[in-house]
Short mmCIF file of C-alpha atoms in Angstrom, two decimals:
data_model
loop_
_atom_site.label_atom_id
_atom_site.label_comp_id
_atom_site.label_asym_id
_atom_site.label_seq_id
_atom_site.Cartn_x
_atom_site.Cartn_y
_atom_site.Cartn_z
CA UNK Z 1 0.00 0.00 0.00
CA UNK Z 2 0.89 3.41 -1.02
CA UNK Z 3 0.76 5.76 1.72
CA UNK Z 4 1.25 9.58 2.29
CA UNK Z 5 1.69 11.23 5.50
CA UNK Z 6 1.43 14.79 6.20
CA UNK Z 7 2.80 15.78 9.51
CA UNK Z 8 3.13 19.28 8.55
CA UNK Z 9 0.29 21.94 7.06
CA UNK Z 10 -3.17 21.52 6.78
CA UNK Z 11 -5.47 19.81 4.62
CA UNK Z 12 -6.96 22.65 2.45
CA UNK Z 13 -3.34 23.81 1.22
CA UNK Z 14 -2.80 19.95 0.80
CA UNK Z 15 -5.95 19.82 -1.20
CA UNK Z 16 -4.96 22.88 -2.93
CA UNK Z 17 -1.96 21.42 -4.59
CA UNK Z 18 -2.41 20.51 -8.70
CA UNK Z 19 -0.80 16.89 -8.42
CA UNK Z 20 -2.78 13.90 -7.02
CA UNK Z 21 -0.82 12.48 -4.84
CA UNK Z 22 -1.43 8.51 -6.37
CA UNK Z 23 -1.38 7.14 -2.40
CA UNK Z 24 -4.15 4.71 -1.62
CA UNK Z 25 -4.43 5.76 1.97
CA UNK Z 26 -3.64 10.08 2.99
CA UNK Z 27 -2.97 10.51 6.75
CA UNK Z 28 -3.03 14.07 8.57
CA UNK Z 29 -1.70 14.71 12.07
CA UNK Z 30 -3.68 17.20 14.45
CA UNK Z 31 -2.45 20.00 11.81
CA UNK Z 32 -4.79 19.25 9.34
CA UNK Z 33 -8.12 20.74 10.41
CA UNK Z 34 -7.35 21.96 14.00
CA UNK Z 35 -10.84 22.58 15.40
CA UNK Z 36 -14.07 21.55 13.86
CA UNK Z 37 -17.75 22.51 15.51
CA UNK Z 38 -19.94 20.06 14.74
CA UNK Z 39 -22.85 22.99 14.96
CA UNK Z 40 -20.92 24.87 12.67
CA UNK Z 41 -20.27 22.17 9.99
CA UNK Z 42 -24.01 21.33 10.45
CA UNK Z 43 -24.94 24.98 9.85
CA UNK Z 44 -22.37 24.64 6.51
CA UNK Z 45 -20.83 27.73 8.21
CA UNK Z 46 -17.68 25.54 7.79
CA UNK Z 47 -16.81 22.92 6.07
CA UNK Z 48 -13.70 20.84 7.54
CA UNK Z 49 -15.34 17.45 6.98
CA UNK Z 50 -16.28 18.64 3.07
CA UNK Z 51 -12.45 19.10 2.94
CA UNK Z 52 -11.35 15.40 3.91
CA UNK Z 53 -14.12 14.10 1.58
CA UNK Z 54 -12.96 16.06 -0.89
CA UNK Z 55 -9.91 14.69 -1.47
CA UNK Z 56 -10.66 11.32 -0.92
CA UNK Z 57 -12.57 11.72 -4.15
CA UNK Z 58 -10.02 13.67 -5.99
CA UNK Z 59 -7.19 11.14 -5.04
CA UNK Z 60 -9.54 7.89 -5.12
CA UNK Z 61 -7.91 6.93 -1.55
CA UNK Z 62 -8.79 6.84 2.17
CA UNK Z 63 -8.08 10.34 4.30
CA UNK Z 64 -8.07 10.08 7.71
CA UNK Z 65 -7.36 13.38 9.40
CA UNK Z 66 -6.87 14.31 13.60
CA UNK Z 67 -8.47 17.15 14.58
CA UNK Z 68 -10.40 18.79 17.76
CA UNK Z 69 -14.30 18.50 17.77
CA UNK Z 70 -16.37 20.54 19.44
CA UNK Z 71 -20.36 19.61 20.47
CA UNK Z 72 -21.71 22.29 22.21
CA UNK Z 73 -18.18 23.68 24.13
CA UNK Z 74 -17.45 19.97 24.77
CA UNK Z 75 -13.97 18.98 23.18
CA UNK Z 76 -12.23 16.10 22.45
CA UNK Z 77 -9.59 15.02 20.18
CA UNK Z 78 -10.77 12.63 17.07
CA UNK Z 79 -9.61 11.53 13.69
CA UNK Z 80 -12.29 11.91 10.59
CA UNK Z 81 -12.08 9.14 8.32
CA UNK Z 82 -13.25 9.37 4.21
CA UNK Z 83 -12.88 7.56 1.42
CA UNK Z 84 -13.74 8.38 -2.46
CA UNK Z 85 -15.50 11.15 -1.53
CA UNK Z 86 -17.82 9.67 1.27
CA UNK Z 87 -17.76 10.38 5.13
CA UNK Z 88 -17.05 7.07 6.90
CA UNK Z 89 -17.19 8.72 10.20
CA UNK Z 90 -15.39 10.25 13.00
CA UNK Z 91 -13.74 8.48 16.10
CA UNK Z 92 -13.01 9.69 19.50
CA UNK Z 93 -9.85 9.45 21.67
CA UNK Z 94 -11.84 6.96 24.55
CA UNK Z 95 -9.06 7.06 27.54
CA UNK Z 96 -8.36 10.89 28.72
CA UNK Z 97 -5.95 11.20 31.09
CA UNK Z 98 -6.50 14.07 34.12
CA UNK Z 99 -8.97 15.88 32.41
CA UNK Z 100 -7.24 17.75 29.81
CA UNK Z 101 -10.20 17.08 27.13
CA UNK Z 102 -13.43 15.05 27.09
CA UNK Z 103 -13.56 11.50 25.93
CA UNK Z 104 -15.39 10.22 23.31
CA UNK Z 105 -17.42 6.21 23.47
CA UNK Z 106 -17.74 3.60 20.79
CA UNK Z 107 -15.04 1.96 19.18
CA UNK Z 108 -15.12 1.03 15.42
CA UNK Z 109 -13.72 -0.49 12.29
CA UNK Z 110 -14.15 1.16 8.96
CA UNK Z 111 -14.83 -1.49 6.03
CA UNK Z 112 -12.08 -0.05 2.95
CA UNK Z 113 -10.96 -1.22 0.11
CA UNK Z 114 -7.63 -1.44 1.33
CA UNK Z 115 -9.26 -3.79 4.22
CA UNK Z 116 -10.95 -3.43 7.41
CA UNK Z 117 -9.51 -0.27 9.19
CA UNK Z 118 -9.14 0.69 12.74
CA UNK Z 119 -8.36 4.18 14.06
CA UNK Z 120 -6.49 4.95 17.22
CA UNK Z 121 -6.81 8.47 18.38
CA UNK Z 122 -3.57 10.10 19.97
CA UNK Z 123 -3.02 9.18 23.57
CA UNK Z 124 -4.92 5.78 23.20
CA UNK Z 125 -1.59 4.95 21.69
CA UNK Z 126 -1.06 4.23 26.03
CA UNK Z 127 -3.52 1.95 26.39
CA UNK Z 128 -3.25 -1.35 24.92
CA UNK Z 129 -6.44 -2.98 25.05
CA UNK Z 130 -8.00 -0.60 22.85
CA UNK Z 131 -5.24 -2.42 19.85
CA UNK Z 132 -6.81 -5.48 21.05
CA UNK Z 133 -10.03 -4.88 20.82
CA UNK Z 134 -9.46 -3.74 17.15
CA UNK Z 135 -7.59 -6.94 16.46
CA UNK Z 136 -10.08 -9.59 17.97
CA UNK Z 137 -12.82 -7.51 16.09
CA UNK Z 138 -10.83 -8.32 12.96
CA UNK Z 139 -9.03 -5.30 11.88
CA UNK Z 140 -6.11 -5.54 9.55
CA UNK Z 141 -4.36 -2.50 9.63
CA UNK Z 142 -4.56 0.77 12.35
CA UNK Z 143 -4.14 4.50 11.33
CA UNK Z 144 -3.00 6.33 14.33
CA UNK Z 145 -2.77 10.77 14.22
CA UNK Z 146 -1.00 11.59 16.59
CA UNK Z 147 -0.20 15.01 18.36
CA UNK Z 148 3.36 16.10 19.46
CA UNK Z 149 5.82 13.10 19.56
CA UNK Z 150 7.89 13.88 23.25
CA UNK Z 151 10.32 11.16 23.69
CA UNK Z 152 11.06 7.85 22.08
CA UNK Z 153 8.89 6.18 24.05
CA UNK Z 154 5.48 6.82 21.31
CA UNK Z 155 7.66 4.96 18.79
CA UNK Z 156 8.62 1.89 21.61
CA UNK Z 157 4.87 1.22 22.52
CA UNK Z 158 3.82 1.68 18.44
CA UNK Z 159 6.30 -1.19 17.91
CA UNK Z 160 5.57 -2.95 21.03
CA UNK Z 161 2.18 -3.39 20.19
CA UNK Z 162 2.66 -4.42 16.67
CA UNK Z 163 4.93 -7.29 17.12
CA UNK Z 164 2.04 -8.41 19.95
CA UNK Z 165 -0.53 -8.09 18.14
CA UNK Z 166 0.69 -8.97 14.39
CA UNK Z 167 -0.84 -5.85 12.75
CA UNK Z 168 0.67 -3.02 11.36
CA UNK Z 169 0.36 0.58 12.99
CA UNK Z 170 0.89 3.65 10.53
CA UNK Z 171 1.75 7.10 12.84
CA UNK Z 172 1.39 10.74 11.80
CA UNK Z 173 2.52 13.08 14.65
CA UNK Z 174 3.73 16.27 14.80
CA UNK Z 175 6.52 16.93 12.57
CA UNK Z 176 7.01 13.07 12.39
CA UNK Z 177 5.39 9.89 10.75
CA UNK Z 178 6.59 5.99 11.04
CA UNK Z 179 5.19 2.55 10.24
CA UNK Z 180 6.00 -0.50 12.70
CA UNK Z 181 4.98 -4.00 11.48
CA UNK Z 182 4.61 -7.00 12.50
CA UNK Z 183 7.92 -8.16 13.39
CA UNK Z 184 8.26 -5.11 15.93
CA UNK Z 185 10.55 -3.07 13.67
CA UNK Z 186 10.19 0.50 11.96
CA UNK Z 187 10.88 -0.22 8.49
CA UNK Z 188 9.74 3.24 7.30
CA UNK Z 189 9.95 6.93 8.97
CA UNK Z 190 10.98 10.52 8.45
CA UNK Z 191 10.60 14.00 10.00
CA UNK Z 192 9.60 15.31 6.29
CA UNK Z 193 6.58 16.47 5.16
CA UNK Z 194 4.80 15.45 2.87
CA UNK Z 195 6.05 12.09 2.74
CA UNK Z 196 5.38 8.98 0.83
CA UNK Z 197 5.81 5.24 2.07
CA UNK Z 198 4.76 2.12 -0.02
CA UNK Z 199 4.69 -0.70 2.40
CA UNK Z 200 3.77 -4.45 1.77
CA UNK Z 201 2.09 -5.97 4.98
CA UNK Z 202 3.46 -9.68 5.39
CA UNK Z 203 0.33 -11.47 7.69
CA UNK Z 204 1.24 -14.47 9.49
CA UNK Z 205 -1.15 -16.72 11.58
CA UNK Z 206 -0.38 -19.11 14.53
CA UNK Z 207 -2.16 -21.31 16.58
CA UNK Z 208 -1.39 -20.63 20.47
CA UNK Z 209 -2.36 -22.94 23.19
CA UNK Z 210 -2.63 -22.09 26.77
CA UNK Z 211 -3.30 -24.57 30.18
CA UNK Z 212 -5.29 -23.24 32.71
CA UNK Z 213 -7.00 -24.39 36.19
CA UNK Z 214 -10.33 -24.94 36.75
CA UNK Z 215 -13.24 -25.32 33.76
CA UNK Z 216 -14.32 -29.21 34.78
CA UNK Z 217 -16.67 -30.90 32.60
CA UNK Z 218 -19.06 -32.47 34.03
CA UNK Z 219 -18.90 -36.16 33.57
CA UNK Z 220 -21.18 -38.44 31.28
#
């Protein structure tokens, strides 16, 4: 898969440019829309989602783009997700941590034609069983936007958590972008914006066995 990652500018100069970009899957960090009312878009006083839908249909691919949404003075960071010019839908960081923004509820897979999508919103990057979740549920590939990359230790967990769960994990951050696959490696990253990556997913299966006490079945 061809990908594009723009960890730098927003999405209406990106739009704005003459050349398709020929990726099959566009990701924005938090600098692509910045903050989106919901009452506004509704109102079509703005039109931040129009953008991302936009381009999915001028570039044939999947956009998913971070951004702040605001319902009503409530805030909370989420990623919108569109592909050949439709809306899939908008996810929610779920796992806030001391109150800095509100959380959003409902996890969910997007059905693409590059396969069935999950989206990971910033600082749920810390909590593991969200990756799981997404993986039991049958996802084969997670898109996470990120917001400022601090330390090394975003790029430990994203490759941490894609050697345990098999699955591959594409990042756009702040000023930075990386892919960690299944083996637990980063075969692909760059401070550069934009960037392009084409990537080959390799998926393995194994059959794991576990003992445990306890569950008796009751004779015959």
């Amino acid at each position: 898969m061809r990908v594009c990652f723009v960890s730098r500018g927003d999405l209406q100069s990106f739009r704005e440019r003459e050349e398709i970009s020929g990726a099959e899957l566009t990701i924005f960090g938090f600098n692509g829309m910045g903050e989106v009312s919901y009452e506004k878009e509704l109102k079509r006083e703005s039109s931040y989602f129009e953008g991302a839908t936009l381009l999915s249909k001028r570039d044939k691919n999947i956009v998913v783009c971070g951004c702040i949404t605001n319902i009503c003075g409530h805030k909370r960071k989420s990623a919108v997700v569109a592909e050949n010019g439709r809306l899939l839908g908008v996810s929610d960081m779920q796992c806030v941590m001391d109150n800095e923004i509100g959380c959003g509820g409902g996890m969910k897979l997007y059905d693409t034609k590059q396969g069935k999508m999950g989206v990971l919103v910033a600082d749920d990057l810390n909590f593991p069983e969200k990756i799981r979740s997404m993986v039991d549920c049958g996802c084969e590939f997670i898109v996470c936007p990120f917001g400022h990359i601090t330390n090394e230790l975003q790029t430990v967990l994203l490759r941490a958590y894609a050697y345990l769960f098999g699955i591959t994990i594409y990042l756009c951050g702040k000023g930075y972008c990386a892919i960690a696959d299944g083996k637990g490696t980063l075969p692909f990253y760059s401070p550069f914006s934009p960037v392009f990556a084409d990537f080959a997913e390799e998926k393995e299966y194994h059959l794991i066995e576990s003992r445990r006490r306890g569950f008796f079945r009751p004779s015959i």
